[in-house]
Short mmCIF file of C-alpha atoms in Angstrom, two decimals:
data_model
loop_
_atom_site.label_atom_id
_atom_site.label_comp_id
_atom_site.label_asym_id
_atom_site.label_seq_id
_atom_site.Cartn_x
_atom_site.Cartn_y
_atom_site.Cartn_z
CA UNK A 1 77.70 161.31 169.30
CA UNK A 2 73.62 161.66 169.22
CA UNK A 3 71.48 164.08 171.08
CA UNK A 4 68.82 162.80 172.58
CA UNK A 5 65.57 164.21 173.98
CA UNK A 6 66.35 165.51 177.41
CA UNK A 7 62.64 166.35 178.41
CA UNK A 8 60.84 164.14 180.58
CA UNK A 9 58.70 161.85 180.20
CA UNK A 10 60.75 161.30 176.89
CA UNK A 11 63.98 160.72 178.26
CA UNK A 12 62.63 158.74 181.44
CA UNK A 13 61.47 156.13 178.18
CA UNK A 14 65.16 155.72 176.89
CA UNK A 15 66.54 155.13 180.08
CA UNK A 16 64.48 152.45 181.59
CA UNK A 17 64.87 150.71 177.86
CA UNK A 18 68.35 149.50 179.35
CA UNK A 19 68.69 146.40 181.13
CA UNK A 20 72.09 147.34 182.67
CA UNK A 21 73.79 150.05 183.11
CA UNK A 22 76.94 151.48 184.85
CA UNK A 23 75.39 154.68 186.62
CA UNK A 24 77.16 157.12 188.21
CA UNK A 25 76.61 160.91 189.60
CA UNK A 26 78.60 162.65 191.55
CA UNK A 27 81.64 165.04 191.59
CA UNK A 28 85.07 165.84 193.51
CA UNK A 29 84.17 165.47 196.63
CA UNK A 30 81.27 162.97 196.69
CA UNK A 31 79.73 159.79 193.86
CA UNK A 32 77.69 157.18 193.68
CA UNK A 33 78.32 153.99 190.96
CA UNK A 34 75.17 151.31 190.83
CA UNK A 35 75.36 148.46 188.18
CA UNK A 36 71.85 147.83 186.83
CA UNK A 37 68.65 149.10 185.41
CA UNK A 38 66.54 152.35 185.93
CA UNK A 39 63.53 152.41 187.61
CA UNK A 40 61.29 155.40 186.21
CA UNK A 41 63.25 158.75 187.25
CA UNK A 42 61.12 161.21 189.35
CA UNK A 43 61.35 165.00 188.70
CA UNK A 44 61.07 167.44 191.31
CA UNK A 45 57.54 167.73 192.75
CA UNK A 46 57.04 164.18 191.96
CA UNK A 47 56.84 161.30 194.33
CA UNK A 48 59.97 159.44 194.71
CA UNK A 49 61.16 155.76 196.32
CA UNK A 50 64.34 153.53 196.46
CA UNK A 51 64.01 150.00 195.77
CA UNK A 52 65.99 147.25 196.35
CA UNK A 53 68.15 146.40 192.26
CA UNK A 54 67.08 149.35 190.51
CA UNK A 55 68.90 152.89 190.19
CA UNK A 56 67.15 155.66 191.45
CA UNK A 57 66.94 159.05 189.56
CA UNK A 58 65.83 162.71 190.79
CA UNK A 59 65.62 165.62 187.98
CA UNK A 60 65.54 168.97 187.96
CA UNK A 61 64.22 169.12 184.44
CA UNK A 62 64.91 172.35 183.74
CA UNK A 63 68.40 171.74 184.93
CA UNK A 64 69.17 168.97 182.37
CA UNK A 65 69.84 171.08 179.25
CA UNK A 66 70.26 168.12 177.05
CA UNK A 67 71.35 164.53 176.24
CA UNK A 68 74.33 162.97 174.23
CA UNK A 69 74.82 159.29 173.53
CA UNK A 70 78.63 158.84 173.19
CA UNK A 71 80.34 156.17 171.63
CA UNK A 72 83.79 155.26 172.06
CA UNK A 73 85.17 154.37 169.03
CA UNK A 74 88.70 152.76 170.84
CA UNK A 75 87.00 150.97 173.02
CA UNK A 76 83.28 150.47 171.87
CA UNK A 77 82.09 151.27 174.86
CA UNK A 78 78.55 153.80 175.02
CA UNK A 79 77.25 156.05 177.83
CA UNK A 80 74.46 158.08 178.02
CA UNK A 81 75.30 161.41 179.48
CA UNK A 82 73.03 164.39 181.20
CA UNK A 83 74.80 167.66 180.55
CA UNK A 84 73.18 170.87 182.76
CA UNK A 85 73.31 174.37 181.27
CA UNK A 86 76.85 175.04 181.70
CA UNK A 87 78.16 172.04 179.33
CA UNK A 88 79.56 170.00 182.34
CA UNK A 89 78.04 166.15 182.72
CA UNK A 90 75.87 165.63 185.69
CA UNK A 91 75.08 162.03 185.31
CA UNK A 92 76.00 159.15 183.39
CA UNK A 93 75.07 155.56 182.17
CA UNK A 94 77.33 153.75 180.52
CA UNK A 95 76.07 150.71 178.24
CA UNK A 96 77.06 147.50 179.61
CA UNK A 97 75.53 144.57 177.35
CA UNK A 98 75.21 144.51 173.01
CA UNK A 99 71.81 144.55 173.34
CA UNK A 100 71.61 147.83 175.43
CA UNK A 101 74.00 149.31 173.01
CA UNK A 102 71.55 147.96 170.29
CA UNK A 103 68.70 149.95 171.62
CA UNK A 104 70.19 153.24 171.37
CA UNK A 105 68.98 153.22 167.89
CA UNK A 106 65.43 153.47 169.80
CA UNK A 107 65.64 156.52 171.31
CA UNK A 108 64.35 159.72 170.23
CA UNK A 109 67.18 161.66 168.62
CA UNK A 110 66.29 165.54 168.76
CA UNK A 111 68.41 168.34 166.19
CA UNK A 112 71.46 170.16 167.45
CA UNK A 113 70.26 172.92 170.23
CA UNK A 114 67.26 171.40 171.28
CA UNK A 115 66.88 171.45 174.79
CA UNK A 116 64.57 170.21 178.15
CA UNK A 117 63.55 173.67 179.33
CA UNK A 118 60.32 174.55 178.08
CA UNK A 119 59.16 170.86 178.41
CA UNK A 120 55.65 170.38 180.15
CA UNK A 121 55.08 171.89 183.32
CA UNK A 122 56.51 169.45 186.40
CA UNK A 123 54.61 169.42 189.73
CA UNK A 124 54.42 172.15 192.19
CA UNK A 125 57.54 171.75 194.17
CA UNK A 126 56.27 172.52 198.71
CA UNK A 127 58.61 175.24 200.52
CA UNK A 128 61.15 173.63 201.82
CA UNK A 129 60.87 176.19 205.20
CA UNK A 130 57.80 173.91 206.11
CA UNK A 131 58.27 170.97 202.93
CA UNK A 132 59.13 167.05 204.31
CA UNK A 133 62.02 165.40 203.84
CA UNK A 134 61.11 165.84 200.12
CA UNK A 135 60.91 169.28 199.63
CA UNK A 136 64.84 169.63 201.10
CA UNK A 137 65.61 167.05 198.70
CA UNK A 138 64.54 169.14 196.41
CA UNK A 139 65.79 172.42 197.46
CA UNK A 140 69.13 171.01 197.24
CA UNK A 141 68.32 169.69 193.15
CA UNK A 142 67.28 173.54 191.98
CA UNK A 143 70.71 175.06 192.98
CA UNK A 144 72.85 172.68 195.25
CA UNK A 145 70.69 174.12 198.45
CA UNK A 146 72.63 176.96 198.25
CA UNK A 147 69.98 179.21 198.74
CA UNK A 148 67.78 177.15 201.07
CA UNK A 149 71.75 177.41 203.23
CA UNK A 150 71.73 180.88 203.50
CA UNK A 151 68.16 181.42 204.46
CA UNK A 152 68.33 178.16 207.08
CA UNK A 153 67.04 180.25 209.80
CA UNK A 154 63.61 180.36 208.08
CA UNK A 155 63.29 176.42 208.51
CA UNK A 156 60.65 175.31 210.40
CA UNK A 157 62.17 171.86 211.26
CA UNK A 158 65.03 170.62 213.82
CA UNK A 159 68.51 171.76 212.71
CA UNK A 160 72.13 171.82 214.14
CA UNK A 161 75.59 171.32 212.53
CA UNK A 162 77.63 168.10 213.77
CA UNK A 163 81.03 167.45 213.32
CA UNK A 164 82.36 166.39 210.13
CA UNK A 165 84.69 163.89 211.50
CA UNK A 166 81.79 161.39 212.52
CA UNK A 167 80.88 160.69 209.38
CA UNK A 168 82.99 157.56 209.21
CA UNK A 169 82.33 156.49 212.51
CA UNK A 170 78.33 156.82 211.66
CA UNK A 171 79.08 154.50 208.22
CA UNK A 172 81.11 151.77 210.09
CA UNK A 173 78.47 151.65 212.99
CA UNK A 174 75.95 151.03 211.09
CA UNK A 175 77.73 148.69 209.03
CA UNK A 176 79.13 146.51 211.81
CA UNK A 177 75.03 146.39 213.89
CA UNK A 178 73.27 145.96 210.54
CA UNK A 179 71.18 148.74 210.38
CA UNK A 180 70.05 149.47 206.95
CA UNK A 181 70.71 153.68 205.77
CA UNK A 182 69.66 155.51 202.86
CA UNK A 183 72.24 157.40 200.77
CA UNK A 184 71.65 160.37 198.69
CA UNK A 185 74.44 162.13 196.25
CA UNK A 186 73.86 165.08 193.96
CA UNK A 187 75.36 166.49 191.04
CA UNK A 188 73.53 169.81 189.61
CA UNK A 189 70.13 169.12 188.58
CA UNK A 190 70.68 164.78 189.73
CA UNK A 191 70.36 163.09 192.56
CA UNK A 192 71.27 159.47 192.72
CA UNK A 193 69.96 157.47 195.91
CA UNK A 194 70.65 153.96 197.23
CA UNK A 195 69.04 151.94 200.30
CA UNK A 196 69.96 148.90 202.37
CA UNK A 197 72.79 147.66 204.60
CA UNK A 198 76.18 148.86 204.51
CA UNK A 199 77.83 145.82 203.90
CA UNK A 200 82.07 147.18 203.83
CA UNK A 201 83.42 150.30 204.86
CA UNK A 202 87.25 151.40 204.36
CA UNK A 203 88.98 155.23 204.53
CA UNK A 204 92.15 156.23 203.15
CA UNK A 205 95.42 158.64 204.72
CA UNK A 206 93.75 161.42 202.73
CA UNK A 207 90.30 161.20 204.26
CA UNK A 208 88.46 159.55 201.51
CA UNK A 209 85.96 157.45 202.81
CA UNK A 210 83.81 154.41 200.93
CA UNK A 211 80.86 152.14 201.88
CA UNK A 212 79.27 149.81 199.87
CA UNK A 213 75.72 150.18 200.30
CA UNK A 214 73.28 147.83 198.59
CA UNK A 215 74.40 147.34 195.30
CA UNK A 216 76.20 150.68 195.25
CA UNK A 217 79.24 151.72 196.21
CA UNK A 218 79.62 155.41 197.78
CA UNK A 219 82.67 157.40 197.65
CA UNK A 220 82.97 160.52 199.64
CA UNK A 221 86.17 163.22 200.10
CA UNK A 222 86.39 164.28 203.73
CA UNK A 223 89.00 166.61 203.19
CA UNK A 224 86.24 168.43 200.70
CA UNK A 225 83.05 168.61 203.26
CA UNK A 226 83.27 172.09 204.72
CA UNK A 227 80.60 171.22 207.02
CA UNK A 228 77.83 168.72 208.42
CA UNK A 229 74.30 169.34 209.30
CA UNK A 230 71.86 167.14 211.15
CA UNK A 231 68.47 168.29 209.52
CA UNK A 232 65.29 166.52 210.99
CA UNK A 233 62.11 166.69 208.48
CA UNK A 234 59.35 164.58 208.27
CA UNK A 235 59.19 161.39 206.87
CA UNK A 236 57.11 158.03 206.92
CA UNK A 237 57.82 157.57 209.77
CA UNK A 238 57.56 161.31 211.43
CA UNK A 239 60.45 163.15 211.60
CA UNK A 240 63.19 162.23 210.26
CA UNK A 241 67.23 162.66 210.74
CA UNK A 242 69.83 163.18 207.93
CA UNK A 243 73.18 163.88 207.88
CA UNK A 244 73.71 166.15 205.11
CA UNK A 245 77.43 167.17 203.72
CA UNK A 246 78.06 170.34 202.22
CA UNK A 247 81.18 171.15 200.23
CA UNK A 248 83.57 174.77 200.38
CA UNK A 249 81.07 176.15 198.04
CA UNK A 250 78.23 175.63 200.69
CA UNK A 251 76.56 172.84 198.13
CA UNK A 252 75.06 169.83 199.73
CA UNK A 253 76.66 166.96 198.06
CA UNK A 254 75.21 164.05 200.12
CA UNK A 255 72.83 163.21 202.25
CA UNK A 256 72.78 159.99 205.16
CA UNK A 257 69.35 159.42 206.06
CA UNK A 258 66.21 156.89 205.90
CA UNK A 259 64.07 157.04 203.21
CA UNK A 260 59.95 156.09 202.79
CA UNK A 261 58.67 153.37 204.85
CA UNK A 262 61.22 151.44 207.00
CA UNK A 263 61.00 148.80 209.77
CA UNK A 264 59.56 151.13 213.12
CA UNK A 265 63.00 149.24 214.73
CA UNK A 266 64.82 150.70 212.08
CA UNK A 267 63.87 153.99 212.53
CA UNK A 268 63.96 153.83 216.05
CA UNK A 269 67.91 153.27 216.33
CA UNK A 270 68.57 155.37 213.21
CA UNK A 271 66.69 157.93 214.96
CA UNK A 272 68.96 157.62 218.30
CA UNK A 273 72.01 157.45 216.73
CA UNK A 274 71.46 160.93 214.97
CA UNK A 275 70.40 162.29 218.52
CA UNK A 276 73.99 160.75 219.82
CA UNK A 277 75.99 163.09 217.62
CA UNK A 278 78.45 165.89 218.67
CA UNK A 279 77.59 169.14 218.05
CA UNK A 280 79.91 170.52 215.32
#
């Protein structure tokens, strides 16, 4: 096992020196698992986009306490692991080619207790009473939106819980017309994202629901969403709808939603399908 720099723009470096990867964030109740590369993660403040074959990072720097390279010495296998604060992994990429395990000898190794907070300052993060679609993003990434939850009533934007139970009706509908979604799930201090058509959709007995969306394939717990709110913010296209699920600890853990600049017919039935939805 090797630590490796956690601070950004250090650790953006090693990851985007893999060609591909097996990443994956997530946690009981809701993940995310994308074979391929990493485009440049953003950190919060920053700008941030989806595109099409490349896995899509959001950091809360000062979340990401450090960074272990772990081989498997059964196996052979290596991953790259974010840990947060309180020891627990929040993301990881494992190694899937010799020549990405080769290039772990590139990265910047760092002594035992070094860590990412105290890195350079990141960008100013908005409010997210008045922020875009952004700024809740966000919100979420410094404490699981927690806090931005229990002060809702301050939000400026469109708000109102749906039912939970729609969720899988909203993933095979949009599967079975074609219409392209963006998916969003977090771990503390990581969000993961993915963008394009749905392209399967399946549940099990126990309310466990999966889509494969773009190259990735989403997994989310049912039984574990304590509740579902339809949060409108603005967006590319003006505001914006999202689903977002939050779990018996009030965290948000995913998010169903558009993200940057879509077709203006693609945001137009997204937009009226969120509208359609039952009040919780």
């Amino acid at each position: 096992m090797r630590l490796i720099d956690a601070r950004m723009p250090e650790l953006a470096r090693c990851l985007t020196l893999f060609q591909y990867v097996q990443a994956v964030t997530g946690g009981p109740v809701a993940r995310i698992d994308q074979a391929g590369s990493y485009a440049v993660p953003s950190v919060r403040g920053d700008a941030f986009a989806v595109r099409p074959g490349s896995i899509a990072l959001r950091l809360d720097g000062d979340g990401v306490a450090s960074a272990v390279v772990e081989r498997d010495e059964n196996s052979g296998s290596v991953a790259v692991h974010l840990i947060d604060g309180d020891g627990r992994t929040v993301h990881q990429g494992r190694l899937l080619s010799e020549g990405d395990r080769l290039l772990v000898g590139l990265a910047r190794t760092v002594e035992a207790g070094a860590s990412a907070v105290g890195a350079s300052a990141a960008p100013e993060v908005p409010a997210w009473e008045s922020g875009d679609q952004l700024a809740q993003f966000d919100a979420v990434l410094a404490d699981g939106g927690v806090a931005r939850r229990a002060a809702f009533d301050r939000y400026r934007g469109e708000h109102r819980a749906v039912d939970v139970g729609v969720v899988p009706s909203v993933l095979d509908h949009v599967c079975s017309v074609g219409l392209p979604i963006g998916v969003a799930v977090f771990a503390p201090a990581v969000m993961q994202a993915c963008a394009g058509r749905v392209h399967v959709t399946d549940r099990t007995v126990g309310g466990r629901v999966f889509a494969a969306v773009a190259e990735s394939s989403v997994e989310i717990d049912l039984a574990g969403v304590r509740e579902c709110h339809l949060v409108r913010a603005s967006g590319a296209h003006g505001p914006t709808s999202a689903l977002e699920l939050d779990d018996e600890d009030g965290r948000c853990v995913a998010v169903v939603t558009q993200f940057g600049v879509v077709g203006v017919d693609v945001y137009g039935v997204w937009e009226q399908l969120a509208a359609s939805l039952p009040d919780a």
